[in-house]
XYZ file of C-alpha atoms in Angstrom:
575
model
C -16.114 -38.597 -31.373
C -15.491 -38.020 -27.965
C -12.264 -36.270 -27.645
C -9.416 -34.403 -24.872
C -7.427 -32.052 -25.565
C -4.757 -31.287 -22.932
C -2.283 -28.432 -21.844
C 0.329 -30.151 -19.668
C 2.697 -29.471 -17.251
C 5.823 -29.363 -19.057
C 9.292 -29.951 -18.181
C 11.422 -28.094 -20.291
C 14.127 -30.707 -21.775
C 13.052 -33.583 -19.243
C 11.436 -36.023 -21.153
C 11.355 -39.173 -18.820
C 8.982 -35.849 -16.374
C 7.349 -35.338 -19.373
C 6.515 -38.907 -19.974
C 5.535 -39.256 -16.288
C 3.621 -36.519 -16.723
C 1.367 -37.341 -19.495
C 0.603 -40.945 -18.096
C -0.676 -39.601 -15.136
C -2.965 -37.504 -17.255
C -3.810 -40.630 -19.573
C -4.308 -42.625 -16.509
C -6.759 -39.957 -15.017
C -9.073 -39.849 -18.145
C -9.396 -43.937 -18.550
C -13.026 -43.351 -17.224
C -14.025 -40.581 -19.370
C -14.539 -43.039 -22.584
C -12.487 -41.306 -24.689
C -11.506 -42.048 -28.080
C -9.004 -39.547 -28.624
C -6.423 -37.697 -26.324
C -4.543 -34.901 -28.148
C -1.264 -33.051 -26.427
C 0.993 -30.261 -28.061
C 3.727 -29.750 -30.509
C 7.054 -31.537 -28.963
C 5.074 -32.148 -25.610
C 7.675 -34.843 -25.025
C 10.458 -32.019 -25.036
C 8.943 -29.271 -24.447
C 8.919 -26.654 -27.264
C 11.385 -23.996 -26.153
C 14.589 -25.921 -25.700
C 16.602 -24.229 -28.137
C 19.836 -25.059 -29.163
C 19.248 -28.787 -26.853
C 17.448 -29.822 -29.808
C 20.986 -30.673 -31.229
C 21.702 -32.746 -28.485
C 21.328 -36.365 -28.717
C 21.430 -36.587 -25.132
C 17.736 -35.274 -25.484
C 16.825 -36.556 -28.797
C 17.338 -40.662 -26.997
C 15.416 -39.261 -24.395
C 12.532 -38.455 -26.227
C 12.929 -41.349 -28.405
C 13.169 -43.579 -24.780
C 10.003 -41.834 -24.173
C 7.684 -42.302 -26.881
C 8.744 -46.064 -27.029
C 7.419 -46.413 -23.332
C 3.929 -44.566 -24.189
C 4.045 -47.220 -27.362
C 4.434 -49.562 -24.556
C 1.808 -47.990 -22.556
C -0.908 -47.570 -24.673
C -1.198 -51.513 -25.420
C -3.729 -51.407 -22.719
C -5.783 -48.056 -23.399
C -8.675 -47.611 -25.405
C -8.226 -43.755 -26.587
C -5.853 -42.632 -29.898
C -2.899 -41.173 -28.236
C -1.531 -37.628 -30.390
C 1.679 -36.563 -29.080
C 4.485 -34.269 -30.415
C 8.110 -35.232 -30.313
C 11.549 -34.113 -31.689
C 12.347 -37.592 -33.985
C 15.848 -37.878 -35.932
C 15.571 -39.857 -38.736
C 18.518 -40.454 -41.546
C 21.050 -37.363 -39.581
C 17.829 -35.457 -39.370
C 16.232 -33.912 -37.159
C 12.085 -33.248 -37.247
C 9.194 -31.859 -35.483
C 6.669 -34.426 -35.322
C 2.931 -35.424 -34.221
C 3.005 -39.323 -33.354
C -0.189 -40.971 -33.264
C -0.090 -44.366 -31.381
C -3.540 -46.489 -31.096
C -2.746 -50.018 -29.239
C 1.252 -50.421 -29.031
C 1.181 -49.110 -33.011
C 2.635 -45.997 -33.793
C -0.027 -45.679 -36.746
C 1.435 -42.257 -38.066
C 4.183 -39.775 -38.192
C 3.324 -36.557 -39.519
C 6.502 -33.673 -39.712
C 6.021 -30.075 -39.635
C 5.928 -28.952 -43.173
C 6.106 -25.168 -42.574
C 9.299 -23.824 -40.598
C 9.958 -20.338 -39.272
C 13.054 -19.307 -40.009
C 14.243 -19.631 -36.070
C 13.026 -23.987 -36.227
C 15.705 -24.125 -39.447
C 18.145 -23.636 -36.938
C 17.331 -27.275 -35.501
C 14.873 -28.699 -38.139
C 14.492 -30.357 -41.050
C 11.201 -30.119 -43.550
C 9.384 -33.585 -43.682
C 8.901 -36.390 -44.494
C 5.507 -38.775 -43.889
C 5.292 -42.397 -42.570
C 1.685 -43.847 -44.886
C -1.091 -43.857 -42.478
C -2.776 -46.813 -41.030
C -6.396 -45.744 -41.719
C -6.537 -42.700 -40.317
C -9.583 -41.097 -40.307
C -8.999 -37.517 -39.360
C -5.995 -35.172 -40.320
C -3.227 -33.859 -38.066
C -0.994 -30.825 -38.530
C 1.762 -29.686 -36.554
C 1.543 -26.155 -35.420
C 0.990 -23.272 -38.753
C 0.444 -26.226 -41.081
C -3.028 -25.756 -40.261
C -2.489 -22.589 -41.894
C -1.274 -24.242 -45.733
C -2.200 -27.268 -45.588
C -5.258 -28.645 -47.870
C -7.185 -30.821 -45.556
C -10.423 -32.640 -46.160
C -11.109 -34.833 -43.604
C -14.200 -34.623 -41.372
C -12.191 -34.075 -38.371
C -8.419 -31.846 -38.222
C -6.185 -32.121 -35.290
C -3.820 -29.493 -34.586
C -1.222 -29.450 -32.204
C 1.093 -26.743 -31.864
C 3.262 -24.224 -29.737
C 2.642 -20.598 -30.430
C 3.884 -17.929 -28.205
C 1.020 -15.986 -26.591
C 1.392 -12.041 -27.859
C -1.839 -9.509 -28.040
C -4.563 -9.443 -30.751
C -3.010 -13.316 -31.345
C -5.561 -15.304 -30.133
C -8.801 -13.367 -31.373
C -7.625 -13.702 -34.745
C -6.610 -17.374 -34.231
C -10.113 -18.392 -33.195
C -11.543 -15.865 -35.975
C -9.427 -18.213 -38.247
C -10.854 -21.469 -36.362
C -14.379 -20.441 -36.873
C -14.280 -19.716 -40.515
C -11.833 -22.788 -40.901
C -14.484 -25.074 -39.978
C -17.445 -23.199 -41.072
C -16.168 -23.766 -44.791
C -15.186 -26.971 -44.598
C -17.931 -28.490 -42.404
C -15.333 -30.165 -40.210
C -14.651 -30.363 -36.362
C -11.816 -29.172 -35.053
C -9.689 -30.172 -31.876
C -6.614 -28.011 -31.175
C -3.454 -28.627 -27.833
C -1.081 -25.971 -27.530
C 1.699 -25.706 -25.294
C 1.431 -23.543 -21.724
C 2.725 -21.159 -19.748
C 5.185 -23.862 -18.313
C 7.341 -23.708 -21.090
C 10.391 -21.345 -21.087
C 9.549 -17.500 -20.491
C 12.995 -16.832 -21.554
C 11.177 -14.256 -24.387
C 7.938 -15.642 -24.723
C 4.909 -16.947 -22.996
C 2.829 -19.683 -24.036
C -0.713 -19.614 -22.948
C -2.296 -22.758 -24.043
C -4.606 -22.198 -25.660
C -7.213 -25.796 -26.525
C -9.499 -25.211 -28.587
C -12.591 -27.595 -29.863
C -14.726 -26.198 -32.408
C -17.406 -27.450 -34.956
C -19.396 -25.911 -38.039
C -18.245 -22.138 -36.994
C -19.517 -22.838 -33.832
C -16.986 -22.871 -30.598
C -17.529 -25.642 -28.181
C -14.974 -25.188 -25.731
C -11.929 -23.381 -25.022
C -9.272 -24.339 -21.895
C -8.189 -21.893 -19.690
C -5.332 -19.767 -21.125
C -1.991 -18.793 -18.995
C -2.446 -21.347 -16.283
C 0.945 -23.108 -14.303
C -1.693 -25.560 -13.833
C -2.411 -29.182 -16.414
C -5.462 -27.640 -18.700
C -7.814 -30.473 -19.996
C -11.100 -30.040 -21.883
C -13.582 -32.928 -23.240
C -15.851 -32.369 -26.224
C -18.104 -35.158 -27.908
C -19.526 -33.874 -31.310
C -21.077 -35.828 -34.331
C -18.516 -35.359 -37.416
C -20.293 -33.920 -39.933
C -19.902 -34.844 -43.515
C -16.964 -33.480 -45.317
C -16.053 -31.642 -48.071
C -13.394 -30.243 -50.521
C -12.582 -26.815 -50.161
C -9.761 -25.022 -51.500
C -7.018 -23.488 -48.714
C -8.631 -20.555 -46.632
C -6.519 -17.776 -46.381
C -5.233 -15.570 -43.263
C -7.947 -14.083 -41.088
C -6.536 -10.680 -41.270
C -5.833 -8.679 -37.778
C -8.191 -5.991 -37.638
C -7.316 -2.468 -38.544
C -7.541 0.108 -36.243
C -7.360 3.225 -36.109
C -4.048 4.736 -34.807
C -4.166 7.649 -32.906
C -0.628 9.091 -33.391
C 0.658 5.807 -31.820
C 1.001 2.541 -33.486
C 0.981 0.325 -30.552
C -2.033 1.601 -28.837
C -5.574 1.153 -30.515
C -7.952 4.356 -30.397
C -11.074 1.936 -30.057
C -10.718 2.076 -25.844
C -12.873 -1.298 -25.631
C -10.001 -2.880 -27.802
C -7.411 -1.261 -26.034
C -8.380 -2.087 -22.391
C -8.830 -6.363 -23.834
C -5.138 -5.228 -25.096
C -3.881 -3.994 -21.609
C -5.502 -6.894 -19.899
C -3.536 -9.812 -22.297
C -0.358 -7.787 -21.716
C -0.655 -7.906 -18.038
C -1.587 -11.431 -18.735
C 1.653 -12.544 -20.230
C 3.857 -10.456 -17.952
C 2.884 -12.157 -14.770
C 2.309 -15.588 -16.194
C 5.856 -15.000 -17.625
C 7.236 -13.678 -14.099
C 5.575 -16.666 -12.321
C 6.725 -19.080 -14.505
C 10.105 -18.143 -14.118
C 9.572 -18.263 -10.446
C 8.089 -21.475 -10.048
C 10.994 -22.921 -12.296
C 14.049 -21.838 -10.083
C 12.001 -22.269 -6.549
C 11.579 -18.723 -5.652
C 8.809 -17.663 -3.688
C 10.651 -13.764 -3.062
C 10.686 -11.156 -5.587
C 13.025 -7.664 -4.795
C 11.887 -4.686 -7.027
C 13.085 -1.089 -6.789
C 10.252 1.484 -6.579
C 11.014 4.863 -7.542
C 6.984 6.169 -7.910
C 7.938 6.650 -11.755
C 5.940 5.029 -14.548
C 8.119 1.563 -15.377
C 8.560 0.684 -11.466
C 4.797 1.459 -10.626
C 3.810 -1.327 -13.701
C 6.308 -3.763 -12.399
C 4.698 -3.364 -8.988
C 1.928 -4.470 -10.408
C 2.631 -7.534 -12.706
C 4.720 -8.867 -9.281
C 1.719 -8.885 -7.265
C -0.244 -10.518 -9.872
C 2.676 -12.819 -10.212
C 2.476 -13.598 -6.788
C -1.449 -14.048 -6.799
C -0.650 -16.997 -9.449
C 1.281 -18.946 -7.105
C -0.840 -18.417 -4.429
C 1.878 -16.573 -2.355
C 1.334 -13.564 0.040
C 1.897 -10.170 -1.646
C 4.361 -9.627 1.525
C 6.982 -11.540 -0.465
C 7.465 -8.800 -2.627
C 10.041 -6.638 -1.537
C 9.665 -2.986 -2.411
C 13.447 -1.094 -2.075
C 12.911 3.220 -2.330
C 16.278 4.394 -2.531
C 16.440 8.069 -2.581
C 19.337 9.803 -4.609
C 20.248 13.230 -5.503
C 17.542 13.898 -7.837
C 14.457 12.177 -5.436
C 11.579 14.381 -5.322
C 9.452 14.753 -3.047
C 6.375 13.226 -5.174
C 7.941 10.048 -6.707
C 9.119 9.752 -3.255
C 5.649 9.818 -1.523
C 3.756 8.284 -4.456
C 6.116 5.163 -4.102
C 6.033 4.574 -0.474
C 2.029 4.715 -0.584
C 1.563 2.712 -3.719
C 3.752 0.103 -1.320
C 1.682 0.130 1.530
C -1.840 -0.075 -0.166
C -1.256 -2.985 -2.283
C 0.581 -5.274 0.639
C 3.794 -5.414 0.070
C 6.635 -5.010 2.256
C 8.585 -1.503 2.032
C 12.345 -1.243 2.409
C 14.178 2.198 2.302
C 17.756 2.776 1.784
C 19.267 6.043 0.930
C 22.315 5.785 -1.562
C 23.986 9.343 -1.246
C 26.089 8.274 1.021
C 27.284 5.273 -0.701
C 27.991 7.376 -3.875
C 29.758 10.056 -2.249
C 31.977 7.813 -0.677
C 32.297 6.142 -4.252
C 32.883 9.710 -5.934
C 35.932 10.176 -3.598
C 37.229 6.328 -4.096
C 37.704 7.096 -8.184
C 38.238 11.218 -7.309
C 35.044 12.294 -9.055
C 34.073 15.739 -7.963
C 30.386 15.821 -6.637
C 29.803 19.012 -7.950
C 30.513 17.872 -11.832
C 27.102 16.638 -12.911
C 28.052 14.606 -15.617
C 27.156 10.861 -16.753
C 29.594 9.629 -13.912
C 27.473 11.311 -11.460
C 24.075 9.717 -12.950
C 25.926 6.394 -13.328
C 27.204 6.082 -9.749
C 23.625 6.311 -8.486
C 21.846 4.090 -10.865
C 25.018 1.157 -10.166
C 24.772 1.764 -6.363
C 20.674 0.955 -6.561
C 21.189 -2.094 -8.510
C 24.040 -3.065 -6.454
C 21.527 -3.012 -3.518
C 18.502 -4.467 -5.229
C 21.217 -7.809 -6.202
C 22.922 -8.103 -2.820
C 19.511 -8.114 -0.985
C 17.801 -10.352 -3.235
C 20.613 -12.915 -2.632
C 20.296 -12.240 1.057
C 16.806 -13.526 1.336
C 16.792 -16.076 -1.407
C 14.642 -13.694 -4.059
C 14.999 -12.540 -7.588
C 15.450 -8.738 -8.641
C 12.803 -8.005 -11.200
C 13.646 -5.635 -13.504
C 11.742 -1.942 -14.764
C 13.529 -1.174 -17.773
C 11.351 -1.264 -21.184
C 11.143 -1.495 -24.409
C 11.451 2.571 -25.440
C 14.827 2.544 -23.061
C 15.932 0.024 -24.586
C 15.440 1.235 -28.361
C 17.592 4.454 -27.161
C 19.836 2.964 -24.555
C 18.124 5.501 -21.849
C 19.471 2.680 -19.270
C 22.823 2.802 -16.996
C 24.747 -0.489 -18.577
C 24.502 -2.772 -15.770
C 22.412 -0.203 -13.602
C 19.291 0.268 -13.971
C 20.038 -2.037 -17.416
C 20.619 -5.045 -15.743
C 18.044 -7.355 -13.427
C 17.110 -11.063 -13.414
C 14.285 -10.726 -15.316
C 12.965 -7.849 -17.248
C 8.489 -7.974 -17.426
C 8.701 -4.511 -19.104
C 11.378 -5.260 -21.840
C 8.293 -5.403 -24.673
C 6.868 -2.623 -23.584
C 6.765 1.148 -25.354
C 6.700 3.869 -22.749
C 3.687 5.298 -24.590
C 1.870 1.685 -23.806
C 3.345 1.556 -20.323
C 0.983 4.723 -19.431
C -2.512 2.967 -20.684
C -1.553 0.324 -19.090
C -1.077 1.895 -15.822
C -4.246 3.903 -16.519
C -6.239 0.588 -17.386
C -5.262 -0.702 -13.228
C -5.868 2.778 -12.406
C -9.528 2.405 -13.851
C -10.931 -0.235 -12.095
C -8.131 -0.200 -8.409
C -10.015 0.972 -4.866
C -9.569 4.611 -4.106
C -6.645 5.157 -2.707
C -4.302 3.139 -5.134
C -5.961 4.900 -8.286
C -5.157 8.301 -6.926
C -1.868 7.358 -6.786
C -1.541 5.161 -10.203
C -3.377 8.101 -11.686
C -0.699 10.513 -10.198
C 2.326 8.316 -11.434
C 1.054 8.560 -14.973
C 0.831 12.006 -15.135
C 4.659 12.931 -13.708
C 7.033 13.772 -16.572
C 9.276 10.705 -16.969
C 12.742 11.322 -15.554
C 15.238 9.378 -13.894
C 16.083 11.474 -11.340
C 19.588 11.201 -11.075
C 20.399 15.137 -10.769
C 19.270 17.131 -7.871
C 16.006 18.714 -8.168
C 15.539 23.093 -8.392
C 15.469 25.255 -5.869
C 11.658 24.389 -4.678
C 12.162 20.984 -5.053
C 10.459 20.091 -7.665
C 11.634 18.021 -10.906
C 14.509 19.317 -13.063
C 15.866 16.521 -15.049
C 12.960 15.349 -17.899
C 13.877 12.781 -19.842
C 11.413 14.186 -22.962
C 13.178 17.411 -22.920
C 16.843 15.402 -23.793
C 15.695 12.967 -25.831
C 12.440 14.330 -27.926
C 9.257 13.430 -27.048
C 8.653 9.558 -26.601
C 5.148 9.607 -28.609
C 7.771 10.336 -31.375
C 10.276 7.701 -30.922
C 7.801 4.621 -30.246
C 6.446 6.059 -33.982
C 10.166 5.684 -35.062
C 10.701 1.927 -33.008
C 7.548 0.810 -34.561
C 8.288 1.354 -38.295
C 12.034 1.063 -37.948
C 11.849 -2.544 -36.539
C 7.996 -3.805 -37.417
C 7.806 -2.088 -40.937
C 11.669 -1.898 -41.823
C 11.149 1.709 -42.741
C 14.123 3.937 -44.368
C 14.354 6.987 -42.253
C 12.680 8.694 -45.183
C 10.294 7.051 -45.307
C 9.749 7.421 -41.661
C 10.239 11.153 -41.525
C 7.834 11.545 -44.125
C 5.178 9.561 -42.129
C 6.078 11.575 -38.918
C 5.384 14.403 -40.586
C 1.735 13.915 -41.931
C 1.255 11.889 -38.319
C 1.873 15.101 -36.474
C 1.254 18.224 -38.244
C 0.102 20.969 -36.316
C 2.261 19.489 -33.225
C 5.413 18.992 -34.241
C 7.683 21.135 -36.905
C 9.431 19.252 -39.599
C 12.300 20.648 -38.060
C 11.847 18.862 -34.710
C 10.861 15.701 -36.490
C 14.076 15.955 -38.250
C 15.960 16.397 -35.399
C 14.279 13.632 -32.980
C 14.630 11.164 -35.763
C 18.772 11.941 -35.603
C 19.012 11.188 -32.211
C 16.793 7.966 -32.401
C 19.165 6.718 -35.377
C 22.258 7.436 -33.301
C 21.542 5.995 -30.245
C 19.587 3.169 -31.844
C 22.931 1.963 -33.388
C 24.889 3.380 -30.790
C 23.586 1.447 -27.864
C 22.965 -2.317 -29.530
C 25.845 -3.572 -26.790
C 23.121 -2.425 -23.816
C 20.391 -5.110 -25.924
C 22.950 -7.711 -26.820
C 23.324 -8.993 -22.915
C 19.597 -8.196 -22.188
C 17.540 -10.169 -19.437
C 15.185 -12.525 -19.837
C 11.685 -11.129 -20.614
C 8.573 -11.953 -21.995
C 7.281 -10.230 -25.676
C 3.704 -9.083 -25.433
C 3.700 -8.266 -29.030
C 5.932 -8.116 -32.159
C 7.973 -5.489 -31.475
C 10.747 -6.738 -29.450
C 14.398 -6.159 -28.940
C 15.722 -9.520 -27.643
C 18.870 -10.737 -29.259
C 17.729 -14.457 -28.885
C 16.137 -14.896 -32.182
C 14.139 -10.949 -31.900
C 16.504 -8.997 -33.224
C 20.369 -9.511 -34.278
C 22.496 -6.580 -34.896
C 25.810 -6.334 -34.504
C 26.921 -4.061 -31.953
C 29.350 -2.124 -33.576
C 27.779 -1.413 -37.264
C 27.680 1.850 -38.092
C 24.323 4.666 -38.237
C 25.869 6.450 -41.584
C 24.195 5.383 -44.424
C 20.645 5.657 -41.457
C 21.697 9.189 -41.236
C 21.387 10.895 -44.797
C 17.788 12.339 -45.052
């Protein structure tokens, strides 16, 4: 067999683009002697359109859509395997259509459903194949399913998030090692929505154990690859299981791996998906301008970073990001200098505007005294920089991309509609704890100048700066010192939202994880104010910005997590 398997451009919702689309790529392979061209799960639709799934506005589309590739493929010579949204009998299924020569010769529906494809659809049903001689399974069917053909197709849609793929093609090679079979995988790309995912698509063609070829992962770009392999003989096996994610060794911090070769191939996915996710979202709305406010703390300096590499995906000059250092009250001289340097050494363009003015003359408009250094006075500044940051960014046609991540968020450590608020969030996913290797892992392998400075950022306490500074100058307000230590709450985020973990339970574990550096006492205490303002601060995550997960931790209230905003912490709070 001689077969393609293709990543396409996808237009989310747009099937007559989609359509377009794929016969241009069917049209561009008609030399290549093909007998089989394989595209992803709902490739007609595009995976990620959500709640337009109910729609039959979309649903004729799509149905409009594969009738014209029936159409088409009258007069090609390759199996065509598509994936399209089909409603049949009131409802609605996610199907792989293969069409051979004007037949559609099967139908196969996605057996196994996550809980969030319920929402639109139904468990299948199976049109009888017309001599078929390979199997096809839509997305984790691959994963239950008994099949025992000499040859599996698999087309799917599977958010990109790290450790994911290694254990995918672990699974892949065992898969076919066992069964003797060849294997010939499309998933869906980084063009579909980066509302809280990225896709990465990731085609894979494999035989015996042995991987032939792989497609480039998180391009904007159509991915094709073209393996011809011998099908071996086949045999009955019973289902494989799970390849099981490997298990590291935590060192005090569940999201960060102690093996440093495993976490640097970490950092480098992460960084990955946040700038595929950023340029995606980009290239969608036609926005070739990106506004970010640099402060020369630790969530800024990352975001800095993912927009350039953003930028270097769309083949845009680094100049179009817009770096905005607005000093405040609390601006010390350090995060000051460290963020104007950090500016000028990677390219971009440097902007400065000072906001005490703005929120003194704001203190007297609602008759705040400035000397009353309360949350009104921290507010006021945070609101004033995002004010700026928005108005600019519709002044020159760019997006504000925002800082805040995923430990902030847990705690609600963000001003609501300050600092909390941006038009979309790469750091959302992201533990502080994380958000310092990462840093680190740029730091590692960045020219001189912009490591000492990266290397600088990630050793400053983490503050927001919002109060003014002591008497030398130097940095009063720590964040760590209000809060507890943040080592200590990404423990609690992990277990509380991965694990489902009774505070008990998790105090118990924080002890034996920390003994020697951390009383029981303090444990107890940190663990109080993590409940509280977990529970406390769910309206701050309920109106979230877009943002791309890196991993499964994540705080998004589309489909992520759901919590009411006003349940109450008191049944959380007796240990």
């Amino acid at each position: 067999m001689k077969v393609a398997s293709v990543s396409p451009k996808i237009y989310v919702g747009c099937p007559t683009k989609n359509y377009n689309e794929i016969i241009g790529i069917l049209d561009s392979l008609k030399e290549k002697a093909l007998d089989m061209v394989v595209f992803p799960e709902l490739c007609i639709s595009g995976c990620t359109c959500g709640d337009l799934f109910n729609h039959k506005t979309l649903i004729n589309a799509c149905k409009n859509a594969v009738e014209s590739l029936v159409e088409y493929s009258k007069e090609y010579n390759s199996h065509i395997i598509i994936g399209s949204p089909l409603k049949e009998n009131d409802r609605l299924y996610n199907c792989a259509i293969h069409i051979f020569k004007g037949e559609i010769v099967e139908i196969i529906s996605k057996k196994h459903l996550s809980t969030n494809e319920l929402r639109w659809f139904s468990e299948g049903f199976e049109v009888e194949s017309i001599d078929a001689s390979f199997d096809i399974a839509v997305g984790d069917d691959i994963y239950y399913e008994n099949y025992n053909s000499d040859v599996v197709i698999n087309i799917g849609a599977s958010p990109a998030l790290v450790t994911k793929y290694d254990n995918y093609k672990s699974f892949i090679e065992a898969y076919t090692s066992q069964r003797n079979c060849a294997y010939f995988s499309a998933f869906a790309g980084a063009n579909e929505s980066t509302t809280d995912f990225v896709y990465s698509g990731e085609c894979i063609h494999a035989v015996n154990g042995e991987i032939l070829a792989e497609a480039e992962r998180f391009s904007l770009d159509t991915e094709i690859i073209i393996s011809e392999i011998e099908a071996p003989q086949s045999k009955t096996v019973d289902k494989i299981d799970f390849v099981k994610s490997k298990v590291l060794k935590l060192d005090g911090n569940p999201f960060i791996p102690s093996d440093v070769e495993e976490c640097n191939r970490r950092c480098e996915e992460i960084l990955k998906i946040q700038s595929t996710g950023l340029a995606k979202r980009m290239k969608h709305i036609h926005c070739e301008k990106l506004v970010l406010g640099i402060s020369g703390g630790l969530d800024s300096t990352h975001a800095l970073l993912v927009c350039v590499d953003a930028l270097k995906k769309l083949d845009l000059p680094v100049e179009n990001l817009i770096c905005i250092t607005m000093p405040g009250f609390g601006t010390t001289d350090l995060t000051y200098t460290n963020a104007c340097n950090l500016v000028k050494y990677v390219g971009a363009t440097l902007m400065e505007i000072n906001v005490k003015e703005a929120s003194l003359q704001h203190f007297k408009d609602i008759g705040h005294d400035v000397d009353i250094h309360d949350v009104t006075y921290e507010n006021t500044q945070a609101r004033e920089r995002t004010q700026i940051l928005m108005d600019y960014a519709n002044k020159i046609g760019a997006i504000v991309v925002g800082t805040g991540d995923l430990s902030e968020l847990a705690l609600g450590w963000c001003t609501y509609n300050g600092d909390h608020m941006s038009m979309y969030g790469v750091n959302g996913s992201i533990p502080k704890t994380l958000m310092r290797h990462l840093v680190k892992y740029v730091a590692d392998s960045s020219d001189e100048n912009v490591s000492e400075i990266l290397y600088s950022v990630v050793n400053t306490p983490v503050s927001p700066e919002l109060l003014p500074p002591d008497k030398n100058g130097k940095m009063e307000q720590k964040t760590e010192t209000t809060l507890g230590p943040y080592e200590v709450h990404d423990f609690f985020i992990y277990y509380f939202i991965r694990k489902n973990k009774s505070p008990e339970e998790m105090l118990t574990m924080a002890i034996d994880n920390f003994s020697g550096k951390y009383t029981e006492d303090e444990l107890r205490k940190w663990l109080t104010i993590f409940v509280r303002r977990f529970f406390n601060n769910q309206f701050k995550r309920s109106c979230m910005p877009d943002g791309p997960a890196v991993g499964t931790v994540s705080l998004s209230p589309r489909g992520a997590w759901n919590m009411p905003s006003d349940a109450f912490s008191d049944e959380w709070l007796k240990f």
